[in-house]
Coordinates of C-alpha atoms in Angstrom, one line a residue:
Chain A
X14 CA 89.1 75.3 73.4
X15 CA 89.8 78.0 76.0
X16 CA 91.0 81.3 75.6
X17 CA 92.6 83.9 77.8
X18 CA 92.1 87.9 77.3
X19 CA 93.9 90.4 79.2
X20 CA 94.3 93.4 79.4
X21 CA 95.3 97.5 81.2
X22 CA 98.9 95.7 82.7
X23 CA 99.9 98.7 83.7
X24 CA 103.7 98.3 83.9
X25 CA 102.3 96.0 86.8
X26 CA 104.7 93.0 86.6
X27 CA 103.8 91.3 89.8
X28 CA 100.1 91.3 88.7
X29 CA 101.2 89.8 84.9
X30 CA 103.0 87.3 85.9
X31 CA 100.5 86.0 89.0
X32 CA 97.7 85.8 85.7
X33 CA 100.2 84.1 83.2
X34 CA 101.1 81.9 85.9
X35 CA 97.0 81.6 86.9
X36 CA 96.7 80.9 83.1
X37 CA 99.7 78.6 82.4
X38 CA 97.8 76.4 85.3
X39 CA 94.9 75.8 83.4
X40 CA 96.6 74.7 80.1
X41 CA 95.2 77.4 78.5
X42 CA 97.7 78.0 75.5
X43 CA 96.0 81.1 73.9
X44 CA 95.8 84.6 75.1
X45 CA 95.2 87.9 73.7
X46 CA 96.2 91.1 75.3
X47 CA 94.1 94.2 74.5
X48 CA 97.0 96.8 75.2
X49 CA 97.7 99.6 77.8
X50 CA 101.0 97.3 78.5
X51 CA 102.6 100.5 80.1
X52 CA 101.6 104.0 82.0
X53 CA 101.8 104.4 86.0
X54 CA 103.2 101.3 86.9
X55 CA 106.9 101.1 87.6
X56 CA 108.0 98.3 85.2
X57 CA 107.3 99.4 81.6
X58 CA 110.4 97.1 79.8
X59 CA 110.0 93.7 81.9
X60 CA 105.9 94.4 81.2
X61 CA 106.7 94.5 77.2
X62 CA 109.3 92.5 77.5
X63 CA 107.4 89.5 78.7
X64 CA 104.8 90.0 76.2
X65 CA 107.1 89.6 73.6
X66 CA 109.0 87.1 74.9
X67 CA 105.4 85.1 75.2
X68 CA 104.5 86.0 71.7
X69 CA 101.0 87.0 73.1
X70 CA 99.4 88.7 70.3
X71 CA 98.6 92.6 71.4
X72 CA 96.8 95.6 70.3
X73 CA 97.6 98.7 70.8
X74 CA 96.1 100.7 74.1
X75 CA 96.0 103.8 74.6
X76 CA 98.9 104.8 76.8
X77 CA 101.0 102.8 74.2
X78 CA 99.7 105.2 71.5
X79 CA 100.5 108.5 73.8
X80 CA 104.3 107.1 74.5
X81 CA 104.6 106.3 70.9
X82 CA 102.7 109.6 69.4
X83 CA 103.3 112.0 72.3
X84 CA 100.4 113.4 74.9
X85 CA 98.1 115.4 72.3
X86 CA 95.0 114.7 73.9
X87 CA 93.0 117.4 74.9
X88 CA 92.8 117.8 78.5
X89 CA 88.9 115.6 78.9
X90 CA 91.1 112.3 79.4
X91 CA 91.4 113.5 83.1
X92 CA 88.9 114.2 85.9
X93 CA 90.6 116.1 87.5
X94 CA 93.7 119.0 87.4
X95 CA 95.5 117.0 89.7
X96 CA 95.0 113.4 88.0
X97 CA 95.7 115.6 84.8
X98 CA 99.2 116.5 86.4
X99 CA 99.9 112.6 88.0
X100 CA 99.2 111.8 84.2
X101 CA 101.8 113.3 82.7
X102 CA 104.2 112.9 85.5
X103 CA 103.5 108.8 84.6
X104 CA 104.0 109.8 81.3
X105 CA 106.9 111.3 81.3
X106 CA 108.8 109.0 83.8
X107 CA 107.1 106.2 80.9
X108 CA 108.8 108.0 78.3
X109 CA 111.9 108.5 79.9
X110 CA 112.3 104.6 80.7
X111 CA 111.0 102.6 77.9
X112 CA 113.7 101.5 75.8
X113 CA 113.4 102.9 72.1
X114 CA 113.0 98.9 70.9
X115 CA 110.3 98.6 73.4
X116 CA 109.0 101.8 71.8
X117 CA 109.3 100.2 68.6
X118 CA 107.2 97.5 69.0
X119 CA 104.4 99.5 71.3
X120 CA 104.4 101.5 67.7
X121 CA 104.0 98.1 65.6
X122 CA 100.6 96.9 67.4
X123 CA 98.0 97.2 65.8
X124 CA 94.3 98.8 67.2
X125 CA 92.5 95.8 67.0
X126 CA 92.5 92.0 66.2
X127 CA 90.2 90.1 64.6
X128 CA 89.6 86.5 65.2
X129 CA 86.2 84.9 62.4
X130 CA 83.7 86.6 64.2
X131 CA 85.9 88.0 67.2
X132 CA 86.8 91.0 67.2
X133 CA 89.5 92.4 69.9
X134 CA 90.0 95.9 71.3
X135 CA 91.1 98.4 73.7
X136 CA 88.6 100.7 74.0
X137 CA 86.0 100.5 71.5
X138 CA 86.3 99.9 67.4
X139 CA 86.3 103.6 66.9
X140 CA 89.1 104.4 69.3
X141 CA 91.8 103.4 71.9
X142 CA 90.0 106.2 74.2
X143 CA 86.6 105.4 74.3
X144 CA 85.3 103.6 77.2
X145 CA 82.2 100.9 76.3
X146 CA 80.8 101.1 79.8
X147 CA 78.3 98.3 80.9
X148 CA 75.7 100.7 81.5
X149 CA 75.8 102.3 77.9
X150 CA 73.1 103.2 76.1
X151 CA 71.6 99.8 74.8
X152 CA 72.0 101.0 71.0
X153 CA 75.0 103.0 71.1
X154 CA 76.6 99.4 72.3
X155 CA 74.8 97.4 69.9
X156 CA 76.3 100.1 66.9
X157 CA 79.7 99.5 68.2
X158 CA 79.6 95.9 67.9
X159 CA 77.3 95.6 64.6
X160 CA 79.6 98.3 62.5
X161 CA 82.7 96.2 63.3
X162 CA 81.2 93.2 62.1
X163 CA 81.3 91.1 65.4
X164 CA 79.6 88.7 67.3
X165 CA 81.6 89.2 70.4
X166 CA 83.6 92.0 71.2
X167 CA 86.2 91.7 74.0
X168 CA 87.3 95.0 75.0
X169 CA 89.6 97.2 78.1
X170 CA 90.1 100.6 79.1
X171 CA 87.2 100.7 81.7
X172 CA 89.4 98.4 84.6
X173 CA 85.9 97.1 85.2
X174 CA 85.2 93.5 83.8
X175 CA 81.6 92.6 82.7
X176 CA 80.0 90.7 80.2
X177 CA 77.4 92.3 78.4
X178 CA 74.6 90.5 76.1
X179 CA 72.7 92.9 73.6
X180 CA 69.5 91.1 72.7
X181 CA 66.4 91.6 70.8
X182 CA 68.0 94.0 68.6
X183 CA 66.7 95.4 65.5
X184 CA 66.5 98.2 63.6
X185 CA 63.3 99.4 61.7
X186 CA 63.6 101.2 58.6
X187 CA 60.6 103.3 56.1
X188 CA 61.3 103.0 52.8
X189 CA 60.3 105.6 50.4
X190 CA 59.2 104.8 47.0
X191 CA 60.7 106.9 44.5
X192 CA 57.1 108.3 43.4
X193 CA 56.5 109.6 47.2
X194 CA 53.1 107.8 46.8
X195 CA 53.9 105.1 49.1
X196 CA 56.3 104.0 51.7
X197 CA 57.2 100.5 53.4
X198 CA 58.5 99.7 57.6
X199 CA 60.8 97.2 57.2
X200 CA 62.1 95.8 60.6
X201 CA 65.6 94.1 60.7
X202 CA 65.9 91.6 63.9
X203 CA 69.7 91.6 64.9
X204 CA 71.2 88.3 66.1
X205 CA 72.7 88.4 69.7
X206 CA 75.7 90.9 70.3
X207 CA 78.4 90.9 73.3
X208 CA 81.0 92.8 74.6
X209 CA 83.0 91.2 77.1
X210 CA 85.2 93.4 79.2
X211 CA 88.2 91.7 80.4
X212 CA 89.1 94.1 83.1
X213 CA 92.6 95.2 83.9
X214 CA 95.5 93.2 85.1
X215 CA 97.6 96.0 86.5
X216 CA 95.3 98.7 88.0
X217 CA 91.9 97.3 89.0
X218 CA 88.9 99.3 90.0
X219 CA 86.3 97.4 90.6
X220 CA 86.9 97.8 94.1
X221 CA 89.7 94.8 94.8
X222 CA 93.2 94.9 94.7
X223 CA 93.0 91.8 92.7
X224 CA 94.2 91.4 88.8
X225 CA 91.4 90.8 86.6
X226 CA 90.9 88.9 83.3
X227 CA 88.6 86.7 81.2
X228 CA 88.6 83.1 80.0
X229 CA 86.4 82.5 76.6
X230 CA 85.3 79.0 76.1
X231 CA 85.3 79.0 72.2
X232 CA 83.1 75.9 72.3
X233 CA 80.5 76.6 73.7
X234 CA 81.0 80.3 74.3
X235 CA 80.7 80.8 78.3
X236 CA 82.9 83.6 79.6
X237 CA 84.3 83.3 83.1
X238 CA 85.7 86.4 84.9
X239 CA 88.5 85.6 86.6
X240 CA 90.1 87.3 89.6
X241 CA 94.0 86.9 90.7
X242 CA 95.2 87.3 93.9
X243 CA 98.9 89.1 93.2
X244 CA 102.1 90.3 95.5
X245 CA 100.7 94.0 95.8
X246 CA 103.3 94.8 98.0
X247 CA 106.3 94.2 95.9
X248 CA 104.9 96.5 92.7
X249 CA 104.1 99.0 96.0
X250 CA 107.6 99.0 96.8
X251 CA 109.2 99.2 92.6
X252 CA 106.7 102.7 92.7
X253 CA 108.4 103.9 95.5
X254 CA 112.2 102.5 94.2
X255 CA 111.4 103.6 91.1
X256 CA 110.7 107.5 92.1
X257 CA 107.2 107.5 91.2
X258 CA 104.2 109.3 93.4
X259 CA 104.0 107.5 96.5
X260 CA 100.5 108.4 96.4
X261 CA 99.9 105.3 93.0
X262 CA 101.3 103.1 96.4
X263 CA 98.9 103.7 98.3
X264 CA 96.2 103.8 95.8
X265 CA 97.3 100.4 94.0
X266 CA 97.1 99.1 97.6
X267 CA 93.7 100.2 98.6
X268 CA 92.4 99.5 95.5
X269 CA 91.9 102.5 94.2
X270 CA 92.5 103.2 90.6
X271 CA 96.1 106.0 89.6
X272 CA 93.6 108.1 88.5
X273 CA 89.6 108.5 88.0
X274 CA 88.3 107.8 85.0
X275 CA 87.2 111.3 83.0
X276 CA 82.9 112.6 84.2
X277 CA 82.0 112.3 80.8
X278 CA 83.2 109.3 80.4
X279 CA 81.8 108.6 76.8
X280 CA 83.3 111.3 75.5
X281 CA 86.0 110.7 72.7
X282 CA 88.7 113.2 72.5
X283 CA 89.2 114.6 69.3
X284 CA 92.7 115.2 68.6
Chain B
X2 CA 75.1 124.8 118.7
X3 CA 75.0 126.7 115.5
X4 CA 71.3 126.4 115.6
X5 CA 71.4 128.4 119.0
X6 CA 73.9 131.0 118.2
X7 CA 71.9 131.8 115.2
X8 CA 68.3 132.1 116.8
X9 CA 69.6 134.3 119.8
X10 CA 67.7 137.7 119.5
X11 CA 70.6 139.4 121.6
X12 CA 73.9 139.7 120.6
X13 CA 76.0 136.8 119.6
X14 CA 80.0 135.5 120.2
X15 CA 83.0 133.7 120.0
X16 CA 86.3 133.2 121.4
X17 CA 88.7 130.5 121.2
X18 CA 90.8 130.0 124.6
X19 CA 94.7 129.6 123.5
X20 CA 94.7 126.4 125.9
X21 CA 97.6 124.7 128.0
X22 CA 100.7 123.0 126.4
X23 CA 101.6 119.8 127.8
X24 CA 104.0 117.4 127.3
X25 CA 104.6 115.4 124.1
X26 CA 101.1 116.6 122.8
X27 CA 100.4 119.1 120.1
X28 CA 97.4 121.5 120.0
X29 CA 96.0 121.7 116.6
X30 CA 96.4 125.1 114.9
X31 CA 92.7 126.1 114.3
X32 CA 93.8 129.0 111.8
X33 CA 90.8 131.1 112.3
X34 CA 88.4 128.5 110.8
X35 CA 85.6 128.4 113.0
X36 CA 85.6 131.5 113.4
X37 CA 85.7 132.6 109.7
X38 CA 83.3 129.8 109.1
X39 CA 80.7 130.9 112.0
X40 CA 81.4 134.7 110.9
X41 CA 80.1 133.6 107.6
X42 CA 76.9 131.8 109.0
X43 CA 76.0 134.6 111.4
X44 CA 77.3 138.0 109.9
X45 CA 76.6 140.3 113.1
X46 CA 79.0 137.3 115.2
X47 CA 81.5 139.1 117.3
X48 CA 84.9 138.3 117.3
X49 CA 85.8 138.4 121.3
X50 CA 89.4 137.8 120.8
X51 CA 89.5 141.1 120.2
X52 CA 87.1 142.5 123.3
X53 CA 87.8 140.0 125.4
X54 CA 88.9 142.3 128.0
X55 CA 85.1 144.2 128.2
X56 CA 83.4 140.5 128.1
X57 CA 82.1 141.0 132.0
X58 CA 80.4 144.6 131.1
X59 CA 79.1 143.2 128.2
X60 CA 75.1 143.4 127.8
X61 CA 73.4 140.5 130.0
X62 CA 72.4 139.5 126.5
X63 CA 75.3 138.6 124.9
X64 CA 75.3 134.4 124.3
X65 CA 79.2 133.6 123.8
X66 CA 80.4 130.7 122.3
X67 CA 83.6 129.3 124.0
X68 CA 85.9 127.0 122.7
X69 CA 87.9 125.4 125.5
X70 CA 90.8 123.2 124.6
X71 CA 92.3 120.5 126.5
X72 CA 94.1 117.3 125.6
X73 CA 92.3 115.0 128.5
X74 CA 89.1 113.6 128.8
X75 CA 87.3 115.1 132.3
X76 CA 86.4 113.4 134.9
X77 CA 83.9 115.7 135.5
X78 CA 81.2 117.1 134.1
X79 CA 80.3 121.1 133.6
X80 CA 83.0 123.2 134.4
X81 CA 84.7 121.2 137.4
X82 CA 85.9 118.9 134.0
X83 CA 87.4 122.1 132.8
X84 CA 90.8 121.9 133.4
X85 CA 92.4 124.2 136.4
X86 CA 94.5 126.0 134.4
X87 CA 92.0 126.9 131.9
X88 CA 89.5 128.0 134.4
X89 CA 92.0 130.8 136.1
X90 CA 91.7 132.3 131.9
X91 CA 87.9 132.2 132.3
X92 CA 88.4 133.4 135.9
X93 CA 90.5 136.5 134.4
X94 CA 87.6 137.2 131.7
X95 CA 85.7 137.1 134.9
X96 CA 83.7 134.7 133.1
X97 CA 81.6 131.8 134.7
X98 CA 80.2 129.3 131.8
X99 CA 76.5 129.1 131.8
X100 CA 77.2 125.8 130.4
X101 CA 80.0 123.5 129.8
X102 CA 80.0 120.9 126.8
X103 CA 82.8 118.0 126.5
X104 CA 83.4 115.9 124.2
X105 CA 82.9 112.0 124.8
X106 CA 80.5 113.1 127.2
X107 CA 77.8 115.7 126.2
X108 CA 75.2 115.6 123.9
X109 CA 75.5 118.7 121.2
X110 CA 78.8 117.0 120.7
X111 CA 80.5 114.2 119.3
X112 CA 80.9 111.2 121.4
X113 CA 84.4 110.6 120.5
X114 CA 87.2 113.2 119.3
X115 CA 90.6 113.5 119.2
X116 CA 90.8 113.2 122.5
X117 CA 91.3 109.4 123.1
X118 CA 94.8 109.8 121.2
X119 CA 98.4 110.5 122.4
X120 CA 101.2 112.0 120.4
X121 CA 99.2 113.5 117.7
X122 CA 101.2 115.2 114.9
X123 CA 99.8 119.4 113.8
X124 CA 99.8 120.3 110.7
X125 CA 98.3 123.5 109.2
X126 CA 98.3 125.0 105.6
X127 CA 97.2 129.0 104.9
X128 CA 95.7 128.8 101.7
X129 CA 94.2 132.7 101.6
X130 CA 94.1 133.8 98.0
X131 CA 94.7 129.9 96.7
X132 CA 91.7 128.6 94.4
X133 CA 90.9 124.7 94.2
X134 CA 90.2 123.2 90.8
X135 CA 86.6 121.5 92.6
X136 CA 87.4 117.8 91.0
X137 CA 90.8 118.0 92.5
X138 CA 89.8 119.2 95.9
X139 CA 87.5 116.0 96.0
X140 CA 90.3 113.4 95.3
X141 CA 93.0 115.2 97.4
X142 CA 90.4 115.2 100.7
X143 CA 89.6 112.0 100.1
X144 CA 93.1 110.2 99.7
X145 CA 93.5 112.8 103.2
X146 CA 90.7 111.1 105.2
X147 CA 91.6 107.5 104.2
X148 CA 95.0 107.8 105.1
X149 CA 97.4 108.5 102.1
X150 CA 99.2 110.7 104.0
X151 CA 99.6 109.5 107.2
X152 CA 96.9 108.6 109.7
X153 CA 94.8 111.3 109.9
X154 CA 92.2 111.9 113.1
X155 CA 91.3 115.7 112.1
X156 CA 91.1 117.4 109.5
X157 CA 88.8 120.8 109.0
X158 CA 89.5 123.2 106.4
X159 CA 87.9 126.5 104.3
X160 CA 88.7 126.2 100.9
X161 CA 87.9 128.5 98.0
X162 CA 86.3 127.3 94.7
X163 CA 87.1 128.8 90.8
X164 CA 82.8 129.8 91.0
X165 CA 82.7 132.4 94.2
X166 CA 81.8 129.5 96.5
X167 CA 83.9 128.0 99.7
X168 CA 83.3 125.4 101.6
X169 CA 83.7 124.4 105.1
X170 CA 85.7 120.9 104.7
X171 CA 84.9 119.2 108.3
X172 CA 86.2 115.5 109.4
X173 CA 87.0 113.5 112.2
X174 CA 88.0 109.8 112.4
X175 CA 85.0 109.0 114.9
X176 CA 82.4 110.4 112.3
X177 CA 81.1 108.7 109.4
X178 CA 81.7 110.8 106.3
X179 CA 83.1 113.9 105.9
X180 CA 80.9 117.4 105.9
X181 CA 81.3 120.0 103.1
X182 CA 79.4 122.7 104.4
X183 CA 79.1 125.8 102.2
X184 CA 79.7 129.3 103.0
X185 CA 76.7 132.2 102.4
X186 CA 79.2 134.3 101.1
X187 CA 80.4 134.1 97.5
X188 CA 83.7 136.1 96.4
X189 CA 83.2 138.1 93.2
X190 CA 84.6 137.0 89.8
X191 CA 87.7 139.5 89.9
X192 CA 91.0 137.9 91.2
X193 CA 91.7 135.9 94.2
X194 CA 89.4 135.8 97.2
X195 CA 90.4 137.8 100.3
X196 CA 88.7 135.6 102.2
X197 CA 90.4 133.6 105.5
X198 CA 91.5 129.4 104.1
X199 CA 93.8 127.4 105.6
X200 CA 93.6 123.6 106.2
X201 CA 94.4 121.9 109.7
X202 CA 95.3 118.3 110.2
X203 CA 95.7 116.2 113.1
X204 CA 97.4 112.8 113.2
X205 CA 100.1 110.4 113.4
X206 CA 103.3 110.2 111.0
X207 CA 102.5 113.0 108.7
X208 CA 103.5 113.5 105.4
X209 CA 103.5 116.9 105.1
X210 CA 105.1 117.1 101.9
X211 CA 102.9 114.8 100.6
X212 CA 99.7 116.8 101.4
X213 CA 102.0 120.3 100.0
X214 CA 103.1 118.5 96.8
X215 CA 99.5 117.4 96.1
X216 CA 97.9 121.1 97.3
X217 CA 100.2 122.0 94.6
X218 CA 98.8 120.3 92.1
X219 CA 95.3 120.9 93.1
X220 CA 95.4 125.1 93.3
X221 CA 95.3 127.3 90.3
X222 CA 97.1 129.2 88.3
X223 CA 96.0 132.6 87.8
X224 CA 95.3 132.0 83.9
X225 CA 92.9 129.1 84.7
X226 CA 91.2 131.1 87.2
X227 CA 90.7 133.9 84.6
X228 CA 89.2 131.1 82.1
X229 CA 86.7 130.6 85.1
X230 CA 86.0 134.0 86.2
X231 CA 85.5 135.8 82.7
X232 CA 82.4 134.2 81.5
X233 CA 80.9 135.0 85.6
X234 CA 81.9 138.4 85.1
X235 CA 80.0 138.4 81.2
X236 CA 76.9 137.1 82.6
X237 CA 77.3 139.3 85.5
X238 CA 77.1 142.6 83.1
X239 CA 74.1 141.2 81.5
X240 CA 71.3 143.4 82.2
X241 CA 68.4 141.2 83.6
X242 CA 65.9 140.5 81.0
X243 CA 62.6 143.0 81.7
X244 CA 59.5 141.7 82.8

């Protein structure tokens, strides 16, 4: 049976509905979104909107979490003083347009889904704002996915699709007797890990203006990145209608994510 | 050419002609850039703007960097290329060009300019006393190159960072990449740099309030500079360690 993820929409209606649309084509009747439905993009309600009217089940990313909770991250979520300040204006013209029931239900999804052996993210199992990047240290990765209990991981935030095996795990343990006199290695081999990154919908950067997302064969477990060609042009022209920096336009139309990801990119704010 | 300038033993020059208007065509506002930016580089440069008048009873040693701007590519070479009009302001200097470099044609010197284009669009900035957060400066000249705000041909610029440092921000749409070139001198940790900054662009369909709404958000406050400049100033008023 197949299986769509998706996720990082972005307020990017045009992009959402070429992928449902890519999706609806292939008979594929179950898809999970892994959040960041709104934030820079210029349709925040129809974005939420459609995701409820398709029932798709969500978790929570982690612009939904800052319209719902307020911006209380410290200022390490942005490169930059000036991506810092096209943030909050997003954020703010977000806030001032989402519709208080749209609100509502951004506040009832939860941070992750869990499917048998599946588990379903934003960022990473510890938070909405950590980015799993496919270059992470090779045990740092392998924590993430072991502590949560998963086999696979499917995970957002990065706007970079990949899918990343972990194998030949294992963890080697000395064991002290309680006399001190002697002491045992153990070594623990760990069964095959993955995070797959399903890449963003609304704001790619992986260096296309194309949507991004994954399809998960539950059969036999292949994962195939997918890539959407969508009307760029018409979300171009809500940004503009809708009062927002020209300069997300241009950058949405290039290619070019709103705004850099952070330097330290592995960092976690702490709130 | 810097090369040259800086290896003369005698004494060394600039001046910037004012050029000739023409019609429908903008000279770009150079806002005192290259020669801030050369003053920097080669600290005994003179400044012939302002002793322009003396230039022919200057010492036979003097080597003079001239800038010449015109809006046409010559069809000659050396200084018949030079364009009539700015020859009689050389002829008033009573100067006569040891050597005359163009653009397009000259080695020393980009083969292409800004010369091939009509109807270019100037746009300057001053920025003395503004401070760049660095990270911000990066993204604001790079959605200027590629053409966020209009379509930009030319852009130079000196631009001050939070650490003492400036940079000479250099790029032309004929030249791969862009050159950050930075400046010997470094302002001290107390309060805005005196120094000359301003930005110059050249190009078609501007949006000038584009570039000034995002300069905006790039500069910074006096607070953040402070949060910057303190902890330069501490170690500053360290004494070194002893030997």
């Amino acid at each position: 049976m197949h299986h769509a993820v998706i996720s990082c929409l972005h307020a990017n209606l045009a992009a959402f509905e070429a992928v449902l649309e890519d999706i609806d084509r292939q008979g594929i009747e179950r898809i999970t979104c892994l959040g960041d439905l709104v934030g820079y993009g210029p349709q925040p309600n129809e974005v939420v909107e459609l995701i409820r009217h398709r029932a798709i089940p969500t978790c929570q990313g982690c612009w939904d979490e800052d319209i719902i909770d307020g911006l209380n991250a410290c200022e390490c979520s942005y490169p930059s003083q000036l991506a810092e300040r096209r943030g909050h204006r997003a954020h703010q013209w977000t806030d001032e347009q989402l519709s208080q029931d749209n609100k509502d239900f951004l506040a009832t999804l939860p941070t992750s889904l869990r499917r048998g052996r599946q588990l379903f993210v934003h960022g990473s199992p510890n938070s909405q704002h950590e980015y799993l990047l496919p270059d992470m240290d090779a045990f740092a990765a392998l924590e993430r996915v072991e502590t949560a209990g998963a086999d696979t991981l499917f995970c957002g935030h990065t706007h970079q699709p990949y899918v990343r095996e972990l194998r030949d795990g294992s963890i080697r343990v000395r064991v002290q007797s309680s006399d001190s006199s002697q002491s045992a290695e153990q070594e623990l081999k760990l069964p095959v890990r993955r995070i797959v990154n399903a890449g963003s919908v609304g704001e790619p950067r992986h260096g296309s203006t194309k949507a991004t997302y994954v399809i998960h064969d539950e059969d036999n477990g292949s994962v195939e990145i997918k890539e959407v060609s969508y009307d760029v042009e018409r979300t171009c022209r809500a940004i503009v209608d809708a009062g927002l920096p020209e300069v997300f336009a241009w950058r949405l139309s290039h290619g070019f994510e709103y705004a850099e990801r952070a330097e330290d990119a592995s960092h976690v704010c702490e709130r | 050419m810097l090369h040259e300038l800086k290896n003369h033993r005698g004494a060394q020059g600039y001046l910037r002609l004012t050029g000739v208007p023409a019609e429908g065509l903008e000279h770009g506002c150079d806002s005192g850039i290259d020669l801030a930016y050369l003053q920097d580089q080669i600290p005994d440069l003179r400044d012939l703007s302002k002793s322009s008048q003396d230039l022919a009873n200057d010492t036979e040693d003097l080597l003079a960097l001239i800038e010449l701007p015109q809006f046409h590519s010559p069809e000659d070479s050396g200084v018949s290329g030079v364009d009539p009009r700015i020859r009689s302001q050389l002829a008033e200097l009573q100067l006569r060009p040891d050597r005359v470099l163009h653009f397009g044609q000259d080695e020393g010197l980009p083969r292409q300019d800004t010369l091939e284009f009509s109807r270019l669009e100037a746009w300057s900035c001053q920025l003395q006393g503004r401070v760049w957060d660095p990270n911000s400066l990066s993204s604001f000249w790079f959605e200027l190159v590629n053409g966020a705000y209009g379509d930009v041909y030319r852009a130079k610029g000196l631009m001050n960072l939070p650490d003492g440092r400036a940079f000479f921000c250099n790029w032309m749409v004929s030249q791969s990449g862009s050159q950050f070139l930075p400046l010997e001198q470094l302002a001290p940790p107390d309060g805005r740099p005196n120094r000359i900054s301003a930005l110059v662009v050249q190009g078609k369909a501007l949006d000038s309030n584009g570039i000034r709404s995002t300069i905006a958000d790039c500069l910074l406050t006096d607070a953040v500079l402070e949060l910057h400049q303190a902890p330069q100033r501490e170690r500053q008023s360290q004494p070194t360690p002893a030997n």
